[in-house]
Coordinates of C-alpha atoms and ligand atoms in Angstrom, one line a residue:
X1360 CA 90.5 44.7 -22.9
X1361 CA 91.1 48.4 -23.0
X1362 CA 90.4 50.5 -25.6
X1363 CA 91.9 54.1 -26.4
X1364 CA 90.5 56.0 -29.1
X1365 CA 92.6 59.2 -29.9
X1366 CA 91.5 62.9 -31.1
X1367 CA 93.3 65.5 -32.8
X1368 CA 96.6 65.4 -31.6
X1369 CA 96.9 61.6 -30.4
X1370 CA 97.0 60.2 -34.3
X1371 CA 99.3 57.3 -32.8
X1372 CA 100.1 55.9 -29.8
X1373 CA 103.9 56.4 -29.2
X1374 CA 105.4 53.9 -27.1
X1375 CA 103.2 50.9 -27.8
X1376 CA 104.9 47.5 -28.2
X1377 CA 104.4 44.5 -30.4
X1378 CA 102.4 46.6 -32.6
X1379 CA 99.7 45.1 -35.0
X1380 CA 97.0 46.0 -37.1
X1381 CA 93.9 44.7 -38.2
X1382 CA 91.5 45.8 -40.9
X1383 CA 87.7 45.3 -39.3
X1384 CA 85.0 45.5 -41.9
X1385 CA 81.2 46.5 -40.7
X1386 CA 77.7 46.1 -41.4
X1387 CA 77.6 50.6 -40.9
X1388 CA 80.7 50.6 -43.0
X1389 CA 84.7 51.1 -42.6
X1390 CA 85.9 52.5 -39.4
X1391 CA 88.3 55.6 -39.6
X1392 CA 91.5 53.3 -39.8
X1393 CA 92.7 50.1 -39.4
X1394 CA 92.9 49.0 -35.1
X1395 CA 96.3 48.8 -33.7
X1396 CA 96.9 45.9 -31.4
X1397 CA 99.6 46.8 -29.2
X1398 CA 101.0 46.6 -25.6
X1399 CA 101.1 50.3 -23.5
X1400 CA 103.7 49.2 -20.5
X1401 CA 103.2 45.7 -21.2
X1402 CA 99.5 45.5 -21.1
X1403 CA 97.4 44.7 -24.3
X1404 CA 95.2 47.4 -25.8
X1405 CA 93.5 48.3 -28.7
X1406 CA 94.3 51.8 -30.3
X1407 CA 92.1 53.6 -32.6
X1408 CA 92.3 56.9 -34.5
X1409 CA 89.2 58.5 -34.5
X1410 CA 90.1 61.1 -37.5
X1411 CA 92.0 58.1 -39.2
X1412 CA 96.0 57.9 -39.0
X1413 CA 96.4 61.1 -41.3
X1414 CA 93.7 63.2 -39.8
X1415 CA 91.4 63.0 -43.2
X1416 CA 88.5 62.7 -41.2
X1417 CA 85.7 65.9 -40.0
X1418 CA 83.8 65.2 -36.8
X1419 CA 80.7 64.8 -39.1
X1420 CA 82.0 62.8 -41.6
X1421 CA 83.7 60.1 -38.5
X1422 CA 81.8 57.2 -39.0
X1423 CA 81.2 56.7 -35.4
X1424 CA 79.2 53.3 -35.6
X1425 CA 81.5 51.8 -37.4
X1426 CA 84.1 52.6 -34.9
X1427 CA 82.6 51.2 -32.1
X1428 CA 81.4 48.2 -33.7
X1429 CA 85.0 47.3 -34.7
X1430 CA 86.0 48.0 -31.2
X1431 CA 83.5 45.6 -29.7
X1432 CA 84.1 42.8 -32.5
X1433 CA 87.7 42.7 -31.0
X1434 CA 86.5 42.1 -27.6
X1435 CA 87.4 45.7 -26.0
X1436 CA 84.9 46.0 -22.8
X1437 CA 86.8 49.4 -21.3
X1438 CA 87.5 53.0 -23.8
X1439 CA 88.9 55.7 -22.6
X1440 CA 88.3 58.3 -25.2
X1441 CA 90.7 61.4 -25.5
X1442 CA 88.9 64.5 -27.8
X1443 CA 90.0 67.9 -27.8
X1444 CA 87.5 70.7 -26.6
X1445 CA 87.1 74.3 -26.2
X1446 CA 87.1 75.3 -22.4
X1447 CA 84.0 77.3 -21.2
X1448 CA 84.0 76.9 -17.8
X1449 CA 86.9 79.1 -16.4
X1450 CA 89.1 76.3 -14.8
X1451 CA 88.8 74.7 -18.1
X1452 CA 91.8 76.8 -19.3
X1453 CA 93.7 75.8 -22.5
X1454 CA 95.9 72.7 -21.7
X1455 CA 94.0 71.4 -18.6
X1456 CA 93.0 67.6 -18.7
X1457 CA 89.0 67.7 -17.7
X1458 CA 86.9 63.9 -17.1
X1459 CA 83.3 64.9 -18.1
X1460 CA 80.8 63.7 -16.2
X1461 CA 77.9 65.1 -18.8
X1462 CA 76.9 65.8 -22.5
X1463 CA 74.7 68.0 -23.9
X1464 CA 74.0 66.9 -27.5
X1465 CA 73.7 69.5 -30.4
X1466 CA 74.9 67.6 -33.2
X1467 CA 72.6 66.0 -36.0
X1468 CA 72.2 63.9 -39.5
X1469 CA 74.9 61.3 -37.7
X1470 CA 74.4 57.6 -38.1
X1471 CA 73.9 58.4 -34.0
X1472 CA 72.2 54.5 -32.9
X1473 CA 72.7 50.4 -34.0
X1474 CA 68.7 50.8 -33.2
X1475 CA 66.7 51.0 -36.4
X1476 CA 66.0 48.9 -39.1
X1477 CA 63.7 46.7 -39.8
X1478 CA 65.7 44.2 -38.1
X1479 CA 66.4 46.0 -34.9
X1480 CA 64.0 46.2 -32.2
X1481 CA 63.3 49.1 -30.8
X1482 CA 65.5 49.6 -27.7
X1483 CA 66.1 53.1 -25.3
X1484 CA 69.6 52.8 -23.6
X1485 CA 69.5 54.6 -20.3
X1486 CA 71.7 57.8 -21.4
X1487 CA 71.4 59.5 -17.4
X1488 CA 74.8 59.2 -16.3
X1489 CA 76.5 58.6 -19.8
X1490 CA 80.0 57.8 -18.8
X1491 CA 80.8 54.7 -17.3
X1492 CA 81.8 55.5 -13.3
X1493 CA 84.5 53.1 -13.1
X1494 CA 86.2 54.0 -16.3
X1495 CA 86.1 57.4 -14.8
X1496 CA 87.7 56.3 -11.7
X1497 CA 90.2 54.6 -13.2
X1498 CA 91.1 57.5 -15.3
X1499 CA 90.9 60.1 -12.3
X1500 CA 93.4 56.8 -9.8
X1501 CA 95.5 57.4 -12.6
X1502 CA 96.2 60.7 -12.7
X1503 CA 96.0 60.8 -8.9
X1504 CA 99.4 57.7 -8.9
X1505 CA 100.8 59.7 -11.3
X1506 CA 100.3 63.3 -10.2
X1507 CA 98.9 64.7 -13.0
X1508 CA 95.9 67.3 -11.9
X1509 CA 92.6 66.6 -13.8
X1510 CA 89.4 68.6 -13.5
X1511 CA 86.7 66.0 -11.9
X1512 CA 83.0 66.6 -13.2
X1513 CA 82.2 69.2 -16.2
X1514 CA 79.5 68.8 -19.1
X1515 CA 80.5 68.5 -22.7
X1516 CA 79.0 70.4 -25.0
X1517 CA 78.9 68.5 -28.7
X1518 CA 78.6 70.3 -31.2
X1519 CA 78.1 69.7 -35.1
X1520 CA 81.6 71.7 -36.5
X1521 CA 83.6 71.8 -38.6
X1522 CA 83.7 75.5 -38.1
X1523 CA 83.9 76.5 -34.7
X1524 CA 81.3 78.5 -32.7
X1525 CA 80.5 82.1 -32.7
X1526 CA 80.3 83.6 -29.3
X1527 CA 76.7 83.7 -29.5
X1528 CA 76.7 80.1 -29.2
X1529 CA 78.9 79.8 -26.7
X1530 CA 76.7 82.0 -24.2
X1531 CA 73.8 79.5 -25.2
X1532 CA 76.1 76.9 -24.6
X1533 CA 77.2 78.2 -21.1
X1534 CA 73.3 79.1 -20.4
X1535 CA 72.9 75.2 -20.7
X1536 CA 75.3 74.5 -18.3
X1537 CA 77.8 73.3 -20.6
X1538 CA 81.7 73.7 -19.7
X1539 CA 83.4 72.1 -22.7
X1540 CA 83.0 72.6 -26.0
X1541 CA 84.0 69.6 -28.7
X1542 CA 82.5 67.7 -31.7
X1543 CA 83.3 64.4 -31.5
X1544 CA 81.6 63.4 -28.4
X1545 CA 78.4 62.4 -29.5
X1546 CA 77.2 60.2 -31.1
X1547 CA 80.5 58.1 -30.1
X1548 CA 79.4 57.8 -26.0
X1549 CA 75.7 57.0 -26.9
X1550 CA 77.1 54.3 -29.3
X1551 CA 79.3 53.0 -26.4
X1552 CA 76.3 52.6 -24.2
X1553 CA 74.1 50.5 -26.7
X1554 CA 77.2 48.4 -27.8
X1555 CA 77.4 47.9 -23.7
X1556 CA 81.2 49.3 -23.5
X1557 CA 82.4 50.8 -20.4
X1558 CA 83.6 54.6 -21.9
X1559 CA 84.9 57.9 -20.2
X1560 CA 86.1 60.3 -22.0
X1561 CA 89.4 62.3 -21.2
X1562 CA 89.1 65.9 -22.3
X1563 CA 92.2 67.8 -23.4
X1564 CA 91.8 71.9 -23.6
X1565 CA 92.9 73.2 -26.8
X1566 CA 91.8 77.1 -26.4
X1567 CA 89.5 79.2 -24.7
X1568 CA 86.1 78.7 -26.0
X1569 CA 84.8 81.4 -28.9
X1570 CA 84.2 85.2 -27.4
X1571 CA 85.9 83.9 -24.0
X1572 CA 89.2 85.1 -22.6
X1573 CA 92.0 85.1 -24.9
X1574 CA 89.6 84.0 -27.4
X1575 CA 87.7 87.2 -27.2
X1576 CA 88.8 88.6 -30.6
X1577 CA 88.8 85.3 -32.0
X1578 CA 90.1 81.7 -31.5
X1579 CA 93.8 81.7 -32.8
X1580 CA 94.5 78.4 -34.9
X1581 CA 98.7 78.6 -34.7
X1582 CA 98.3 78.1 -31.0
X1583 CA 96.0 74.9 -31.0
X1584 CA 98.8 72.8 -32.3
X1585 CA 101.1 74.5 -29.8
X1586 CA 99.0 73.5 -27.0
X1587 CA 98.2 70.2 -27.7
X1588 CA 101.9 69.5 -28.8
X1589 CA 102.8 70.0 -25.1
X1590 CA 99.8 68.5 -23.4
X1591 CA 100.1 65.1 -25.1
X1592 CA 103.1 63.9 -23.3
X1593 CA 101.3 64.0 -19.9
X1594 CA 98.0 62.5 -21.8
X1595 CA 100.1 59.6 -22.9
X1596 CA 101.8 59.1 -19.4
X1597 CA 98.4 59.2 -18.0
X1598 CA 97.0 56.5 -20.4
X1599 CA 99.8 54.4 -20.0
X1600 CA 99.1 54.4 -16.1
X1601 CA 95.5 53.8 -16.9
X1602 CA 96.3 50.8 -18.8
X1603 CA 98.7 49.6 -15.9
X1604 CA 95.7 49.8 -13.5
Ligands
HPA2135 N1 85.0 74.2 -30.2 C1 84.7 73.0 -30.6 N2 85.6 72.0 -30.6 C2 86.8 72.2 -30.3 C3 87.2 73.5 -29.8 C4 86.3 74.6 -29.8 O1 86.6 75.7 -29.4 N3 88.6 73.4 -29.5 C5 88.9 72.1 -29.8 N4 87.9 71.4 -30.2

């Protein structure tokens, strides 16, 4: 079963049928909502909004165990997971669709593993490639049937937020090769991996990074909406080809 997990901007799922909801409680916890059950052009899938339906949630305060726990109770093997970023890399311009193929970690002090405890062994996931290559695939076919152009291949940046980054950090950020700049990214992919879930991410360009192009003077927080307003439609098209396979 697949699995969509929705950012800022994709609180619901609009065009899902036979719609249901179930409350998942965790050993790490509650996740950010209840799941919707639901069927995206007739296939089943499992939605979850990673900020919570009302966007009450900050990246560091998503409890992003409990997420992915819930998901894998319900038997979800596939997640595509849309987040919003910052665009670095200058083809990441604000409203392109990017697939990462790469993260560069700076967050910290989030419940970021399911390994510890006196009860858990201690386990290392392989983390070298850490988005599944056939979830990425499927995402890329998709937007291939249904013409939508996505950037193949850049490395996501995750930082800790909520404020967004001076421009200072954003040159570090570039230094380390990073392209995309978001804050919900990590721990949530690592997670994936231990809980052995197939994930991708789909990447949807708010705004210029901090210091860079348009955001030179500053990022402007009217537009974000604006631009995520109109790229949504063709994210949900996308997903909804994604689920049809
Ligand atoms: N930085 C971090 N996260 C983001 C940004 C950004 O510029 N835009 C959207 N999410």
């Amino acid at each position: 079963m697949l699995a969509i997990i929705g950012g800022s901007g994709l609180a619901k799922l609009a065009g899902l049928g036979n719609v249901r909801r179930e409350v998942v409680r965790t050993p790490y916890g509650d996740p950010s909502c209840a799941l919707t059950h639901g069927e995206l052009d007739g296939r089943p899938i499992v939605f979850l909004a990673r900020h919570g339906y009302g966007h009450t949630l900050a990246p560091h305060e998503i409890n992003y165990r409990a997420n992915v726990f819930a998901l894998k109770r319900v038997g979800v093997e596939r997640v595509v997971a849309v987040a919003t970023v910052g665009g670095i890399r200058a083809d990441c311009v604000a409203g392109a669709l990017v697939v990462p193929d790469q993260i560069v970690d700076y967050t910290w002090g989030r419940g970021h593993t399911f390994f510890e405890g006196a009860d858990q062994p201690v386990t290392h996931v392989d983390f070298t490639w850490p988005y599944d290559a056939s979830v990425r695939e499927q995402v890329l076919e998709a937007a291939r049937r249904c013409g939508e152009p996505v950037v193949d291949g850049a490395v996501y940046g995750c930082t800790q937020g909520p404020r967004l980054e001076t421009a200072a950090e954003i040159e570090r950020l570039a230094r380390d090769g990073c392209d995309l700049v978001g804050m919900t990214g990590m721990p949530e992919a690592a997670l994936a991996r231990e809980a052995g879930l197939a994930y991708a991410a789909l990447c949807v360009v708010a705004n210029e990074a901090a210091g860079r192009g348009k955001s030179r003077a500053g990022i402007s927080l009217t537009d974000i909406p604006v631009v995520l307003d109109a790229a949504m439609g063709r994210v949900r098209r996308l997903l909804a080809e994604v689920a049809r396979g």
